[in-house]
XYZ file of C-alpha atoms in Angstrom:
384
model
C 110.105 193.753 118.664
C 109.054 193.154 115.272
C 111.920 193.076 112.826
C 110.694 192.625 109.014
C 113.892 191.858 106.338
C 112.803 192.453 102.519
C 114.450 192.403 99.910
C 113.912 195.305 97.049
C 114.255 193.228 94.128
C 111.594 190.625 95.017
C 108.548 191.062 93.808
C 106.629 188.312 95.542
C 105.122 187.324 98.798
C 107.625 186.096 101.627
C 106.338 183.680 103.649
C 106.404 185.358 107.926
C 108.847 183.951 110.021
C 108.118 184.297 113.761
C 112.088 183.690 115.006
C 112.313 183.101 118.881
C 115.603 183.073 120.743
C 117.174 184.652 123.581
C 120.692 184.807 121.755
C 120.908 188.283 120.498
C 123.881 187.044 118.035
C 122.085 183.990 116.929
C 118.928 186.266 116.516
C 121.166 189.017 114.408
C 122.682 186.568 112.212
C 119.612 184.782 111.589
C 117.612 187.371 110.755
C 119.864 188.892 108.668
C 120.588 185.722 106.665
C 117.322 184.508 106.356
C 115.581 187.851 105.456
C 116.435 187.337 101.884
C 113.780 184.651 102.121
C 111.246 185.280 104.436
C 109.555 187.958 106.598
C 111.450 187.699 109.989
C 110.173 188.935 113.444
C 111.852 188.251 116.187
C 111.628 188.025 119.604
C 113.757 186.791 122.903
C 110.843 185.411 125.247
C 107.857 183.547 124.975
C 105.661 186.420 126.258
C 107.374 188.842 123.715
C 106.789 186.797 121.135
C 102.760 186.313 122.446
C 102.526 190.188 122.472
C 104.105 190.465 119.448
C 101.870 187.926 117.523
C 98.841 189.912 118.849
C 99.850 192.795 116.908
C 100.545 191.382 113.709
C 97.238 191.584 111.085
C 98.655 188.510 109.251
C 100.259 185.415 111.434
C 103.344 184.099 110.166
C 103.328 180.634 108.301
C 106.577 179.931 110.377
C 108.609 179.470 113.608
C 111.615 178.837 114.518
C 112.372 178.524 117.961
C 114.535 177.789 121.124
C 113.859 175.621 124.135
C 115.714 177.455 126.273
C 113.944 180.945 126.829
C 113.814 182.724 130.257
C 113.356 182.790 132.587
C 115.011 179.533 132.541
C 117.293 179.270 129.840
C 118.450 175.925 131.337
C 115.324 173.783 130.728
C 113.088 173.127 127.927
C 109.853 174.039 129.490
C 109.034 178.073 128.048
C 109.964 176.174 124.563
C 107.520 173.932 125.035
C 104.948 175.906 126.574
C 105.527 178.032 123.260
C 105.100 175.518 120.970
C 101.414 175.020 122.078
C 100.711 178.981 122.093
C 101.736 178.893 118.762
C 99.928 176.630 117.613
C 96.667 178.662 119.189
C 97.638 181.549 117.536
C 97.675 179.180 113.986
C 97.408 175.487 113.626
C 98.582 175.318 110.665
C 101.827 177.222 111.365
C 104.859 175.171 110.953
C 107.458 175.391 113.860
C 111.158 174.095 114.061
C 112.903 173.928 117.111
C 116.467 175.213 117.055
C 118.220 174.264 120.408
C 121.274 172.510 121.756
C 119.169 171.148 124.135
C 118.986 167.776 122.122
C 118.386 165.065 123.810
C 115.801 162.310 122.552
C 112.816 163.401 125.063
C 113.127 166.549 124.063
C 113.331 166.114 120.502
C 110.345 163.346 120.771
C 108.376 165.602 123.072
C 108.736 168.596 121.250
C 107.699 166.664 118.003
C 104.916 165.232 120.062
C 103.972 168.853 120.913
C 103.286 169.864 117.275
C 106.389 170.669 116.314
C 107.566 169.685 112.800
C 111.514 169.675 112.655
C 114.324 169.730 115.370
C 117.611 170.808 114.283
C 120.230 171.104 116.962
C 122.616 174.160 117.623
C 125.156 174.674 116.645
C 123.521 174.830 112.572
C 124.307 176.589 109.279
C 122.112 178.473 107.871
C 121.924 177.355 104.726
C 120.904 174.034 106.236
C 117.922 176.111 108.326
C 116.858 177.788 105.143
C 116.437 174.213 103.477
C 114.261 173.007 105.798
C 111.896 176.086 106.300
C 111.560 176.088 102.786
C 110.737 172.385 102.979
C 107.564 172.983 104.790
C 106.791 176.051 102.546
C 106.242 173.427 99.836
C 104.072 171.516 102.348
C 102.082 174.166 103.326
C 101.755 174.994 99.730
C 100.786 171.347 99.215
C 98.135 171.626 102.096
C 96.933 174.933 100.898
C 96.804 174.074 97.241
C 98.649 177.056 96.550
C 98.890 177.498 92.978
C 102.075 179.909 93.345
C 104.181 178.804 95.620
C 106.495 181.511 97.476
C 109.804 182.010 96.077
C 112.422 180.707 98.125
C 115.986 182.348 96.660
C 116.743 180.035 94.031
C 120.064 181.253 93.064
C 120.259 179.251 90.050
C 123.473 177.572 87.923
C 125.216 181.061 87.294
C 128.524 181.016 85.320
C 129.817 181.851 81.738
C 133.019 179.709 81.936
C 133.004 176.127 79.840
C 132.837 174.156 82.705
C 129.675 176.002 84.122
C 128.432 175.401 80.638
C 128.836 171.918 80.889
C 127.725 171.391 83.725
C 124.233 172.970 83.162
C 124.354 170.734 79.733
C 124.795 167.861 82.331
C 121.728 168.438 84.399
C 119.838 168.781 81.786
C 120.585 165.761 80.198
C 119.990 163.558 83.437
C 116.721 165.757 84.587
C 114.138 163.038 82.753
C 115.877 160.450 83.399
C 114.310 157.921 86.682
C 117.620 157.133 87.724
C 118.818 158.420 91.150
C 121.809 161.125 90.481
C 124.262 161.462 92.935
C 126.103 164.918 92.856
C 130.222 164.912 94.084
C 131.786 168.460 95.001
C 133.313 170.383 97.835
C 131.501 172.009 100.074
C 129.721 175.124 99.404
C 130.397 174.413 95.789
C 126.576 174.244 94.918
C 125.099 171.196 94.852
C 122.166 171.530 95.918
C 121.610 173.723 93.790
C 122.451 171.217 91.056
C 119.607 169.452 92.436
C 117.321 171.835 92.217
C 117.973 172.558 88.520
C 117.791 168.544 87.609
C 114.294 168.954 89.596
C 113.053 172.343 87.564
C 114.233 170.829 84.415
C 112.294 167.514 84.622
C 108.885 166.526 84.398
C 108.039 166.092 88.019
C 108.629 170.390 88.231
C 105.082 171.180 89.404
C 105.611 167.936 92.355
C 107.552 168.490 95.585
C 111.548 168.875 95.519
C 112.189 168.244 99.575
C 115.792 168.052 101.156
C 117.192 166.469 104.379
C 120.766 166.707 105.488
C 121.533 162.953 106.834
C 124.811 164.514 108.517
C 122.464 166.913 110.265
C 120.239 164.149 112.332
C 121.230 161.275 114.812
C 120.624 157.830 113.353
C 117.268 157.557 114.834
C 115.909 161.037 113.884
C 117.064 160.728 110.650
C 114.949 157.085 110.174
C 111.774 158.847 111.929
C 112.561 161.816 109.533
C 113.107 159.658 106.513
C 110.598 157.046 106.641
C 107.450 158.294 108.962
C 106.514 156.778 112.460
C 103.107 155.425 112.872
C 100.991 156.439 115.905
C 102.881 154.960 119.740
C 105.720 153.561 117.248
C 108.144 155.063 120.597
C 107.160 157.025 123.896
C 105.493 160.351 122.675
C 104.793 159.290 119.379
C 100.911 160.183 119.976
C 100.100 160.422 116.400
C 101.039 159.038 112.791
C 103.770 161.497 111.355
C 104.695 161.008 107.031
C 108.023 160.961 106.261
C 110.081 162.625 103.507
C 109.746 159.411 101.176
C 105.607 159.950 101.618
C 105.972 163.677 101.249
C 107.887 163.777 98.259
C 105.437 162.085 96.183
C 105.799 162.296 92.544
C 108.745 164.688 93.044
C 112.064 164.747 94.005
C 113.708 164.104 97.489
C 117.731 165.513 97.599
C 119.713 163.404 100.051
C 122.151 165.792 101.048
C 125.505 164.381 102.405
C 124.530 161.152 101.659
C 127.723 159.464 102.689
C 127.297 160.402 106.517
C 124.240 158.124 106.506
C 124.447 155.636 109.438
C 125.464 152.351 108.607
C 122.327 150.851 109.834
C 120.516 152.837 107.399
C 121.728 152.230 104.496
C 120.436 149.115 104.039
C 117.002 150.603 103.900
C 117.458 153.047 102.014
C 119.463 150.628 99.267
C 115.494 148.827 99.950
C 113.908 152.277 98.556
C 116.524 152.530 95.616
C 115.752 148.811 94.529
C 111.571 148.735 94.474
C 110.280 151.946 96.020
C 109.661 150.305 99.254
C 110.015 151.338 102.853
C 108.727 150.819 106.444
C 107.543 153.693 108.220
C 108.857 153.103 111.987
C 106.287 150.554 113.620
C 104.683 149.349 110.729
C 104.499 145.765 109.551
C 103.016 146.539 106.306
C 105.864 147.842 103.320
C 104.921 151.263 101.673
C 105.406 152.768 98.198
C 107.673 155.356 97.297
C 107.357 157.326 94.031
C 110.203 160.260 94.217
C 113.125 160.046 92.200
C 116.654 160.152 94.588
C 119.069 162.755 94.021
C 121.661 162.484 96.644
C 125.044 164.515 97.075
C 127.967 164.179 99.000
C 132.032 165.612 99.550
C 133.388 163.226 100.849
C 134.998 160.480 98.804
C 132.458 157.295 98.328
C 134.994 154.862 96.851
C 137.198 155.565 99.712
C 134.335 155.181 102.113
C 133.777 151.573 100.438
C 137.183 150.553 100.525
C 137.073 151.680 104.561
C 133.480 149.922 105.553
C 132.097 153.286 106.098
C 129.824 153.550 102.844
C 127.773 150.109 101.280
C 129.483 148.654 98.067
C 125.781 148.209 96.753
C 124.307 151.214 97.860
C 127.216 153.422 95.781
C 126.701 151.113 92.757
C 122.752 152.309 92.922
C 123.555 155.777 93.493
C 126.170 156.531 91.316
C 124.432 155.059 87.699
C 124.463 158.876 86.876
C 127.339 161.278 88.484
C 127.362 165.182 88.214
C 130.741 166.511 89.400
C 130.197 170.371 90.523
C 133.618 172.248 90.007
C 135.086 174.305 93.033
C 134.511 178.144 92.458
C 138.766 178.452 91.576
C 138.252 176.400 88.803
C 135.850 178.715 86.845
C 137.496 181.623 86.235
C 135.643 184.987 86.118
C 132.428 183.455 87.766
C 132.765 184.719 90.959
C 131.886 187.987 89.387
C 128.695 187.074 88.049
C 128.113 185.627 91.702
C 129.070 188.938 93.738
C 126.786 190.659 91.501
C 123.879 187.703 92.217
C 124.297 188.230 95.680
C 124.313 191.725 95.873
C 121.293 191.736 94.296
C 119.977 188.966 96.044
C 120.844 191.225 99.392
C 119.625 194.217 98.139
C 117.404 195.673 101.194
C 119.247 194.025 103.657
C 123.090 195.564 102.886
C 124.522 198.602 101.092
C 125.790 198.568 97.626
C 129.840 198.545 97.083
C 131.630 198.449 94.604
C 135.360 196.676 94.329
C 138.339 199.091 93.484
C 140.515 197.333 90.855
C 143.162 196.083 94.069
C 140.422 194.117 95.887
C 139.190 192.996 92.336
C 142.530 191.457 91.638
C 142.812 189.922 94.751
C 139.535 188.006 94.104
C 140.759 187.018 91.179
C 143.940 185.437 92.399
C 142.342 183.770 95.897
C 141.187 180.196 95.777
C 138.114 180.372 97.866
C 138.481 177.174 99.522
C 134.524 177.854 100.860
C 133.673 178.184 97.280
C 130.114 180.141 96.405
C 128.946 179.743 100.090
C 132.239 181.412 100.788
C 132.187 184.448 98.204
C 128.244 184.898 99.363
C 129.687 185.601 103.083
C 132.199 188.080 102.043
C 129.375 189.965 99.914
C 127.603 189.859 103.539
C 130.721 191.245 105.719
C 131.187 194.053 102.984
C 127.719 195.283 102.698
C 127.263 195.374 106.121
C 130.081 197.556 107.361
């Protein structure tokens, strides 16, 4: 069944989202989460989601799927079979595969398929809504969309001096073609951070992509990063860019940056030096152009001092630092932020208010899960 989430407030387009999993809790959450962004349907079966895609007058630009449907959850196959159909329905519709079946072949077959991304259960969502809206830019790039969809840019929000200096901060450093690496606990908003250094500079109207390197095995990551050309491994069939060539003149946010692989590192310190790279199964270097903002909360000195994290590769990084204070440490905020989200939220939960108790209560807890913590409380409230 077809299961639209809007938002009031939002004025413009959201991209469709065809979401495809026989979890009924993963679907639930999912769609309620990501219906701020997009237009979700949803569906628990490859033929639903055929007979539902037959009804629609406009195809969604986007799927997200399992590879586990029935009638046999336990093997890849209706995913895959899927993936094709879906790609009947519309080429150029971008599919991710969300499954914890994970292996290699089946994230190299289902890439091989036409799929674009593979991100393995179990995921946040905040890490699913950075890639989809990764390959709205690309589609917007292929489509030469002159306005691209909005995406739920929540923006620096804050009245409290450190707020203040922090946007001061980003502002400074947005022009600037040094990489910016971006320290904070998680859930604080750094990526966020990231986006505002991007808006603010003068690569705005190029490509700001993300990738989580905690979020892919060594391998995937590489392919992800750098591109594979065509039979660079079994089932690589075709040449696939990687985020370095997609980025272009824009930005590309290496989130979690110190859970990069070891082996890694090295080429990416080889990007941060001259722009260069390898796509996997080349012989020939290629040229990268986007400027590196990377973020991380974990400790990067420490990780030097332990082997874990490349002396070098820190001192290229960290040229220009942007600490992002925890949500305790900026006073009031938090209600500017309940407010932002539940506006943000606005056709998908019911308004509340806080009586004075619960109000003072806020103010006294610590939110060790920071913004991303405050936003799921808005959530559990305004869904009772």
């Amino acid at each position: 069944m077809a299961r639209p989430q809007k938002t009031s407030n939002l004025e413009t387009r959201l991209p469709g989202l065809i979401l495809v999993d026989d979890d009924p809790l993963i679907v639930e959450s999912l769609g309620f989460v990501l219906g701020a962004d997009f237009e979700v349907y949803t569906a628990n079966s490859r033929r639903n989601a055929k007979t539902l895609l037959q009804g629609l007058t406009e195809l969604p630009s986007l799927a997200l799927i399992d590879l586990g449907l029935p009638p046999e959850p336990h093997v890849p196959d209706e995913g895959f079979a899927l993936i094709a159909e879906l790609l009947a329905f519309n080429r150029s519709m971008k599919i991710l595969v969300l499954s914890g079946q994970s292996d290699r072949s089946n994230i190299q077959h289902a890439l091989t398929l036409g799929a674009v991304d593979f991100v393995p259960k179990p995921c946040d969502a905040d890490l699913l809504r950075a890639r989809l809206n990764h390959q709205i830019l690309i589609l917007d790039a292929e489509q030469g969309d002159a306005t691209p969809f909005h995406v739920g840019d929540e923006d620096l929000l804050g009245d409290s001096p450190v707020m203040q200096a922090l946007r001061d901060t980003a502002k400074r450093f947005a022009n600037t073609p040094f990489p910016v690496l971006i320290d904070g606990e998680s859930g604080c908003g750094k990526e966020l951070v990231a986006q505002c250094l991007h808006r603010e500079s003068d690569r705005a109207n190029e490509p700001l992509l993300t990738i989580n390197c905690a979020a892919f095995t060594a391998d995937l990551l590489e392919a992800q990063l750098f591109g594979h050309v065509k039979g660079a491994y079994t089932g690589a069939e075709k040449a696939r860019p990687g985020f370095f060539e997609d980025a272009k003149d824009g930005t590309l946010f290496l989130d979690e940056v110190g859970d990069m692989p070891l082996e890694l590192q090295t080429k990416f310190l080889r990007v941060l030096e001259n722009g260069e790279y390898l796509p996997l199964g080349e012989t020939r270097a290629r040229h990268s152009n986007a400027r590196i903002v990377a973020a991380t909360n974990r400790d990067l000195r420490e990780a030097v001092r332990t082997g874990a994290f490349r002396q070098d590769l820190f001192h290229r990084l960290s040229v220009l630092t942007i600490s992002v204070p925890p949500l305790r440490s900026r006073g009031r905020d938090w209600m500017l932020l309940l407010e932002h989200f539940q506006n943000l939220y606005a056709g998908a939960i019911k308004p509340f208010t806080l009586v004075p108790a619960a109000a003072a209560l806020l103010d006294e807890y610590a939110f060790p899960g920071n913004v991303r913590e405050l936003r799921n409380i808005v959530i559990r409230i305004g869904a009772r």
